[in-house]
mmCIF file of C-alpha atoms in Angstrom:
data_model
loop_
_atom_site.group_PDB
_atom_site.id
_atom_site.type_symbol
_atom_site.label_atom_id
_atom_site.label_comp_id
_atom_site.label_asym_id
_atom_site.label_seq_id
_atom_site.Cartn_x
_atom_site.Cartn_y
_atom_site.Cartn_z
ATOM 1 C CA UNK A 1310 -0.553 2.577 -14.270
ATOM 2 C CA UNK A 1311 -1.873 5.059 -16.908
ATOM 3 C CA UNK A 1312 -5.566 4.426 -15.382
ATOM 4 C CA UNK A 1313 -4.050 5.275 -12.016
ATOM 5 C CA UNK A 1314 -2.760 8.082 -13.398
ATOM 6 C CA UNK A 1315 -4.948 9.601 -14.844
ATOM 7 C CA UNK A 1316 -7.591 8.945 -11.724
ATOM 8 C CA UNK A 1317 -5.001 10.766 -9.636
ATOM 9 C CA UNK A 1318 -4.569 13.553 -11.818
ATOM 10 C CA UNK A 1319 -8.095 13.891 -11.957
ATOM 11 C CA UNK A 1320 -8.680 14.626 -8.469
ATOM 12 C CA UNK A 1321 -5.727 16.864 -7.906
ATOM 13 C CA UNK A 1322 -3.438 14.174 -6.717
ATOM 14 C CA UNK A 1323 -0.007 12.689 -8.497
ATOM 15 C CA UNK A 1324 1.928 9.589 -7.742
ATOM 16 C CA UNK A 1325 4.136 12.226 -5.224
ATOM 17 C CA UNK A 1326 0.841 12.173 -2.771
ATOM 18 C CA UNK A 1327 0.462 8.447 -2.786
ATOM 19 C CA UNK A 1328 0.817 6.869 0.560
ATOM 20 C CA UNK A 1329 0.353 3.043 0.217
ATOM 21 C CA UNK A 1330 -0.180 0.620 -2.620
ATOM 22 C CA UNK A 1331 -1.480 -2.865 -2.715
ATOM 23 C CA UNK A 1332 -0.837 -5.215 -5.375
ATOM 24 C CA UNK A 1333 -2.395 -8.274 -6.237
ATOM 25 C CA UNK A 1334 -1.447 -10.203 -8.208
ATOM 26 C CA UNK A 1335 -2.690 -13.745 -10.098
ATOM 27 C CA UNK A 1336 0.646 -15.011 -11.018
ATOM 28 C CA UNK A 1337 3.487 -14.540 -7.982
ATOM 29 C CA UNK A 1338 5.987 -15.249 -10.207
ATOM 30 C CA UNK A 1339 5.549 -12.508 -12.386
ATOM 31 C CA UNK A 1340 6.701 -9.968 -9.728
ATOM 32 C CA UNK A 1341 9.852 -9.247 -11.390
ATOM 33 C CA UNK A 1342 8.493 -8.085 -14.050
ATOM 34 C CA UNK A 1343 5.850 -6.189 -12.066
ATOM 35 C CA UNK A 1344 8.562 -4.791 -10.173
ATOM 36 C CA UNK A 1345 10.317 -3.421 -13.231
ATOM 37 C CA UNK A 1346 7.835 -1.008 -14.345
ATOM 38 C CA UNK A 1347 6.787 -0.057 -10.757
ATOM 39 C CA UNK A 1348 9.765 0.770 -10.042
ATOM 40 C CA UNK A 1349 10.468 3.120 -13.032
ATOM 41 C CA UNK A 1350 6.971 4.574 -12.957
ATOM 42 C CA UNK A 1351 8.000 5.790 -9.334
ATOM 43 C CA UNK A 1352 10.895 6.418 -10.057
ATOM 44 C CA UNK A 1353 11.092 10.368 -9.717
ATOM 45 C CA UNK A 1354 8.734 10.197 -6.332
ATOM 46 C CA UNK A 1355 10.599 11.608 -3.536
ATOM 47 C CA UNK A 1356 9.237 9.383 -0.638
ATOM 48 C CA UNK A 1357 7.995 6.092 -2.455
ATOM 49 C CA UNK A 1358 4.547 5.022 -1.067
ATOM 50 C CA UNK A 1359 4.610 1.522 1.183
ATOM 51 C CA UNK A 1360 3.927 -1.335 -0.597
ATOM 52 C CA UNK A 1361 2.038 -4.897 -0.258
ATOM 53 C CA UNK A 1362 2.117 -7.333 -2.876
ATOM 54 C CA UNK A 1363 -0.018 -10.717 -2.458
ATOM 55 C CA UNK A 1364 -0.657 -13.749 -4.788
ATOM 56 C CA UNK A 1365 -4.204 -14.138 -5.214
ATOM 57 C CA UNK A 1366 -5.968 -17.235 -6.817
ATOM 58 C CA UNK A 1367 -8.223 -14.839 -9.028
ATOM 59 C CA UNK A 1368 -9.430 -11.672 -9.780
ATOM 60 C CA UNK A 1369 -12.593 -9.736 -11.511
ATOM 61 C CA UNK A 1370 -12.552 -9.814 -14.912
ATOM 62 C CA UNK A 1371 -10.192 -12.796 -15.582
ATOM 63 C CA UNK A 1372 -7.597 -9.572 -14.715
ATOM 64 C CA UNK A 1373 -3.714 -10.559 -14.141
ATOM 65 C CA UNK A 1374 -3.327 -7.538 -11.671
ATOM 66 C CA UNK A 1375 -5.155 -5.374 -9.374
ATOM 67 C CA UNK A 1376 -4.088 -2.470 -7.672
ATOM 68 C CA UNK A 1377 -5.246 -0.478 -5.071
ATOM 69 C CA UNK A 1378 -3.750 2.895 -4.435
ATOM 70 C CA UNK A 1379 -4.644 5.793 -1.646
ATOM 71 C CA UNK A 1380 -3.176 8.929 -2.015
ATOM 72 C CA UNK A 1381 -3.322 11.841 0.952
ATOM 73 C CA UNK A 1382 -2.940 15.553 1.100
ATOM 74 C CA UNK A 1383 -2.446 17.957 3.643
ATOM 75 C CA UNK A 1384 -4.666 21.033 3.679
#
């Protein structure tokens, strides 16, 4: 989330202009605790962003998670 973050910040954006999230993850159920800190990192956003959240047998880099964020702004 800190990555994200920081990539959003860096091109003007903040968790408030993000529209949809995907989640993959390796390990279903680890969701909860996924969950957990998604939930308080978003927190303070006015209009969450949609979510999807699949299982996925692997991922790049041996990772545990991947997540793929878009973010929108009018103007």
């Amino acid at each position: 989330f800190e990555n994200i973050s920081a990539i959003l910040s860096a091109c003007g954006y903040s968790w408030e202009d993000v529209v949809r999230v995907v989640v993959y993850l390796k390990d279903l159920s680890k969701f909860s605790d996924f969950n957990r800190l998604y939930q308080e990192l978003l927190k303070d956003v006015s209009v969450p962003p949609v979510r999807s959240t699949v299982e996925v047998s692997s991922l790049p880099l041996n990772a545990l998670v991947e997540i793929e964020v878009t973010a929108y702004k009018e103007g």
